[in-house]
Amino acid sequence: MDPQIRQLHFIKADPLPNRYARGWHCLGLVSDYTDQPQSLNYFGGKQVAYRGADDKVHILDAYCPHMGADLSGGCVEGNAIRCPFHFWLWGPDGVCRDIPYTERIPQKAVIKQWHTMEENKLLFVWNDEEGRLPIEEQRMPRIDDVFS
């Protein structure tokens, strides 16, 4: 090999891990969320959002742990969402409330609930990689001019 020709050296670089800030993140106008389940893609995962009978927007991880169905294809019943595959009913807290073909609900039948806040006609979701609850001091302040 000619000493004048330089050999190329490659630096191995792995992709950076996905990291997301702890705190409230705006998902848009509250009025865009109805009782029809809506698919969301945030924080490196998929979620489902829907407005319950309590008129609050609830957000859960989108996949049913039973067989992996996408809950955004399900239907809202009261404040819960029913899975489109085998009709498991998931409460707004992520706990399974009903399995039509059995009376016994497994204790591990739980999916992640995302904390939400509606303020100034906007929907916010709380993200914390370590699973800590929302911090009251970081609550979005009400802006009265939004409502005038």
PDB file of C-alpha atoms in Angstrom:
ATOM      1  CA  MET A   1       0.000   0.000   0.000  1.00  0.00           C
ATOM      2  CA  ASP A   2       1.299   3.423  -0.889  1.00  0.00           C
ATOM      3  CA  PRO A   3       2.301   5.297   2.307  1.00  0.00           C
ATOM      4  CA  GLN A   4       0.865   8.459   0.762  1.00  0.00           C
ATOM      5  CA  ILE A   5      -2.662   6.992   0.906  1.00  0.00           C
ATOM      6  CA  ARG A   6      -4.265   7.495   4.261  1.00  0.00           C
ATOM      7  CA  GLN A   7      -6.339   4.796   5.808  1.00  0.00           C
ATOM      8  CA  LEU A   8      -9.796   5.820   6.850  1.00  0.00           C
ATOM      9  CA  HIS A   9     -10.704   5.407  10.476  1.00  0.00           C
ATOM     10  CA  PHE A  10     -14.298   5.207  11.538  1.00  0.00           C
ATOM     11  CA  ILE A  11     -15.610   6.260  14.887  1.00  0.00           C
ATOM     12  CA  LYS A  12     -18.386   3.992  16.032  1.00  0.00           C
ATOM     13  CA  ALA A  13     -21.312   6.069  17.250  1.00  0.00           C
ATOM     14  CA  ASP A  14     -24.470   4.542  18.649  1.00  0.00           C
ATOM     15  CA  PRO A  15     -27.736   6.432  18.294  1.00  0.00           C
ATOM     16  CA  LEU A  16     -28.521   8.730  21.161  1.00  0.00           C
ATOM     17  CA  PRO A  17     -31.160   7.406  23.543  1.00  0.00           C
ATOM     18  CA  ASN A  18     -34.537   9.082  23.456  1.00  0.00           C
ATOM     19  CA  ARG A  19     -34.838  11.395  26.413  1.00  0.00           C
ATOM     20  CA  TYR A  20     -37.762  13.655  27.170  1.00  0.00           C
ATOM     21  CA  ALA A  21     -38.040  16.469  29.664  1.00  0.00           C
ATOM     22  CA  ARG A  22     -39.841  15.895  32.930  1.00  0.00           C
ATOM     23  CA  GLY A  23     -42.916  18.067  33.193  1.00  0.00           C
ATOM     24  CA  TRP A  24     -46.083  19.119  31.441  1.00  0.00           C
ATOM     25  CA  HIS A  25     -46.192  18.933  27.635  1.00  0.00           C
ATOM     26  CA  CYS A  26     -48.913  20.560  25.529  1.00  0.00           C
ATOM     27  CA  LEU A  27     -50.859  18.234  23.205  1.00  0.00           C
ATOM     28  CA  GLY A  28     -53.040  20.872  21.583  1.00  0.00           C
ATOM     29  CA  LEU A  29     -56.566  22.151  22.014  1.00  0.00           C
ATOM     30  CA  VAL A  30     -58.828  20.378  24.498  1.00  0.00           C
ATOM     31  CA  SER A  31     -61.689  20.697  22.008  1.00  0.00           C
ATOM     32  CA  ASP A  32     -59.845  18.331  19.615  1.00  0.00           C
ATOM     33  CA  TYR A  33     -60.383  15.403  21.997  1.00  0.00           C
ATOM     34  CA  THR A  34     -63.771  13.672  21.955  1.00  0.00           C
ATOM     35  CA  ASP A  35     -65.300  10.401  23.115  1.00  0.00           C
ATOM     36  CA  GLN A  36     -63.784   8.812  19.998  1.00  0.00           C
ATOM     37  CA  PRO A  37     -60.421   7.213  20.916  1.00  0.00           C
ATOM     38  CA  GLN A  38     -57.523   9.055  19.329  1.00  0.00           C
ATOM     39  CA  SER A  39     -54.074   7.619  18.665  1.00  0.00           C
ATOM     40  CA  LEU A  40     -51.075   9.606  19.942  1.00  0.00           C
ATOM     41  CA  ASN A  41     -47.332   9.088  19.413  1.00  0.00           C
ATOM     42  CA  TYR A  42     -45.279  10.790  22.116  1.00  0.00           C
ATOM     43  CA  PHE A  43     -42.283  10.059  24.316  1.00  0.00           C
ATOM     44  CA  GLY A  44     -41.089   7.184  22.154  1.00  0.00           C
ATOM     45  CA  GLY A  45     -44.334   5.237  22.503  1.00  0.00           C
ATOM     46  CA  LYS A  46     -47.964   5.128  21.480  1.00  0.00           C
ATOM     47  CA  GLN A  47     -50.867   6.300  23.597  1.00  0.00           C
ATOM     48  CA  VAL A  48     -54.636   6.511  23.292  1.00  0.00           C
ATOM     49  CA  ALA A  49     -56.607   9.610  24.335  1.00  0.00           C
ATOM     50  CA  TYR A  50     -60.355   9.856  24.834  1.00  0.00           C
ATOM     51  CA  ARG A  51     -62.899  12.011  26.635  1.00  0.00           C
ATOM     52  CA  GLY A  52     -64.822  10.081  29.279  1.00  0.00           C
ATOM     53  CA  ALA A  53     -68.334  10.571  30.626  1.00  0.00           C
ATOM     54  CA  ASP A  54     -66.769  12.779  33.329  1.00  0.00           C
ATOM     55  CA  ASP A  55     -65.866  15.215  30.483  1.00  0.00           C
ATOM     56  CA  LYS A  56     -62.130  14.763  31.197  1.00  0.00           C
ATOM     57  CA  VAL A  57     -59.553  13.631  28.676  1.00  0.00           C
ATOM     58  CA  HIS A  58     -57.867  10.389  29.721  1.00  0.00           C
ATOM     59  CA  ILE A  59     -54.638   9.041  28.240  1.00  0.00           C
ATOM     60  CA  LEU A  60     -53.360   5.472  28.527  1.00  0.00           C
ATOM     61  CA  ASP A  61     -50.624   3.492  26.813  1.00  0.00           C
ATOM     62  CA  ALA A  62     -52.220   2.337  23.570  1.00  0.00           C
ATOM     63  CA  TYR A  63     -51.581  -1.397  23.601  1.00  0.00           C
ATOM     64  CA  CYS A  64     -53.676  -3.908  25.498  1.00  0.00           C
ATOM     65  CA  PRO A  65     -51.264  -6.210  27.341  1.00  0.00           C
ATOM     66  CA  HIS A  66     -53.544  -9.209  26.743  1.00  0.00           C
ATOM     67  CA  MET A  67     -52.852  -9.642  23.019  1.00  0.00           C
ATOM     68  CA  GLY A  68     -51.434  -6.273  21.928  1.00  0.00           C
ATOM     69  CA  ALA A  69     -54.512  -4.691  20.398  1.00  0.00           C
ATOM     70  CA  ASP A  70     -54.378  -0.963  19.731  1.00  0.00           C
ATOM     71  CA  LEU A  71     -56.935   0.593  22.085  1.00  0.00           C
ATOM     72  CA  SER A  72     -57.446   3.531  19.721  1.00  0.00           C
ATOM     73  CA  GLY A  73     -59.572   1.081  17.702  1.00  0.00           C
ATOM     74  CA  GLY A  74     -61.773   0.416  20.739  1.00  0.00           C
ATOM     75  CA  CYS A  75     -64.782   2.243  22.123  1.00  0.00           C
ATOM     76  CA  VAL A  76     -65.381   4.445  25.148  1.00  0.00           C
ATOM     77  CA  GLU A  77     -67.780   3.239  27.845  1.00  0.00           C
ATOM     78  CA  GLY A  78     -68.312   5.768  30.608  1.00  0.00           C
ATOM     79  CA  ASN A  79     -64.802   6.773  31.698  1.00  0.00           C
ATOM     80  CA  ALA A  80     -63.224   3.548  30.416  1.00  0.00           C
ATOM     81  CA  ILE A  81     -62.132   2.192  27.049  1.00  0.00           C
ATOM     82  CA  ARG A  82     -62.951  -1.272  25.711  1.00  0.00           C
ATOM     83  CA  CYS A  83     -60.339  -3.241  23.763  1.00  0.00           C
ATOM     84  CA  PRO A  84     -61.346  -4.038  20.155  1.00  0.00           C
ATOM     85  CA  PHE A  85     -59.947  -7.633  20.230  1.00  0.00           C
ATOM     86  CA  HIS A  86     -61.309  -9.440  23.285  1.00  0.00           C
ATOM     87  CA  PHE A  87     -63.301  -6.605  24.870  1.00  0.00           C
ATOM     88  CA  TRP A  88     -61.284  -6.095  28.050  1.00  0.00           C
ATOM     89  CA  LEU A  89     -62.400  -2.838  29.694  1.00  0.00           C
ATOM     90  CA  TRP A  90     -59.667  -0.465  30.895  1.00  0.00           C
ATOM     91  CA  GLY A  91     -60.425   2.261  33.442  1.00  0.00           C
ATOM     92  CA  PRO A  92     -58.936   5.758  33.208  1.00  0.00           C
ATOM     93  CA  ASP A  93     -56.385   4.698  35.845  1.00  0.00           C
ATOM     94  CA  GLY A  94     -55.139   1.914  33.553  1.00  0.00           C
ATOM     95  CA  VAL A  95     -56.621  -0.901  35.656  1.00  0.00           C
ATOM     96  CA  CYS A  96     -58.659  -3.600  33.912  1.00  0.00           C
ATOM     97  CA  ARG A  97     -62.292  -3.372  35.092  1.00  0.00           C
ATOM     98  CA  ASP A  98     -63.976  -6.133  33.133  1.00  0.00           C
ATOM     99  CA  ILE A  99     -63.204  -9.242  31.087  1.00  0.00           C
ATOM    100  CA  PRO A 100     -66.486 -10.422  29.534  1.00  0.00           C
ATOM    101  CA  TYR A 101     -65.716 -14.138  29.592  1.00  0.00           C
ATOM    102  CA  THR A 102     -64.390 -14.426  33.156  1.00  0.00           C
ATOM    103  CA  GLU A 103     -65.026 -13.103  36.643  1.00  0.00           C
ATOM    104  CA  ARG A 104     -61.355 -13.184  37.624  1.00  0.00           C
ATOM    105  CA  ILE A 105     -59.259 -10.212  36.546  1.00  0.00           C
ATOM    106  CA  PRO A 106     -55.488 -10.756  36.790  1.00  0.00           C
ATOM    107  CA  GLN A 107     -53.745  -8.385  39.228  1.00  0.00           C
ATOM    108  CA  LYS A 108     -51.155  -7.599  36.576  1.00  0.00           C
ATOM    109  CA  ALA A 109     -53.829  -6.397  34.135  1.00  0.00           C
ATOM    110  CA  VAL A 110     -52.700  -2.773  34.321  1.00  0.00           C
ATOM    111  CA  ILE A 111     -51.454  -0.359  31.669  1.00  0.00           C
ATOM    112  CA  LYS A 112     -49.771   3.003  32.092  1.00  0.00           C
ATOM    113  CA  GLN A 113     -51.990   5.960  32.841  1.00  0.00           C
ATOM    114  CA  TRP A 114     -50.727   9.378  31.762  1.00  0.00           C
ATOM    115  CA  HIS A 115     -51.706  12.298  33.999  1.00  0.00           C
ATOM    116  CA  THR A 116     -53.473  15.095  32.159  1.00  0.00           C
ATOM    117  CA  MET A 117     -54.381  18.677  32.867  1.00  0.00           C
ATOM    118  CA  GLU A 118     -56.761  20.933  30.977  1.00  0.00           C
ATOM    119  CA  GLU A 119     -55.886  24.595  31.301  1.00  0.00           C
ATOM    120  CA  ASN A 120     -56.404  27.643  29.085  1.00  0.00           C
ATOM    121  CA  LYS A 121     -58.348  25.498  26.576  1.00  0.00           C
ATOM    122  CA  LEU A 122     -55.234  23.339  26.092  1.00  0.00           C
ATOM    123  CA  LEU A 123     -54.512  19.718  27.015  1.00  0.00           C
ATOM    124  CA  PHE A 124     -51.270  18.932  28.840  1.00  0.00           C
ATOM    125  CA  VAL A 125     -49.776  15.541  29.658  1.00  0.00           C
ATOM    126  CA  TRP A 126     -47.257  14.867  32.453  1.00  0.00           C
ATOM    127  CA  ASN A 127     -44.075  13.010  31.538  1.00  0.00           C
ATOM    128  CA  ASP A 128     -41.580  11.648  34.034  1.00  0.00           C
ATOM    129  CA  GLU A 129     -39.277   8.814  33.009  1.00  0.00           C
ATOM    130  CA  GLU A 130     -38.913   7.839  36.674  1.00  0.00           C
ATOM    131  CA  GLY A 131     -42.661   7.594  37.236  1.00  0.00           C
ATOM    132  CA  ARG A 132     -42.988  10.462  39.696  1.00  0.00           C
ATOM    133  CA  LEU A 133     -46.354  12.186  40.044  1.00  0.00           C
ATOM    134  CA  PRO A 134     -47.002  15.718  38.751  1.00  0.00           C
ATOM    135  CA  ILE A 135     -45.590  18.540  40.846  1.00  0.00           C
ATOM    136  CA  GLU A 136     -48.262  21.006  41.974  1.00  0.00           C
ATOM    137  CA  GLU A 137     -45.810  23.921  41.814  1.00  0.00           C
ATOM    138  CA  GLN A 138     -45.356  23.244  38.087  1.00  0.00           C
ATOM    139  CA  ARG A 139     -49.056  23.401  37.291  1.00  0.00           C
ATOM    140  CA  MET A 140     -49.896  25.619  34.325  1.00  0.00           C
ATOM    141  CA  PRO A 141     -51.202  28.991  35.493  1.00  0.00           C
ATOM    142  CA  ARG A 142     -54.664  30.042  34.378  1.00  0.00           C
ATOM    143  CA  ILE A 143     -54.589  32.919  31.901  1.00  0.00           C
ATOM    144  CA  ASP A 144     -57.886  34.789  32.226  1.00  0.00           C
ATOM    145  CA  ASP A 145     -57.459  36.569  28.876  1.00  0.00           C
ATOM    146  CA  VAL A 146     -57.844  33.214  27.100  1.00  0.00           C
ATOM    147  CA  PHE A 147     -61.458  33.102  28.275  1.00  0.00           C
ATOM    148  CA  SER A 148     -62.426  36.719  27.583  1.00  0.00           C
TER     149      SER A 148
END
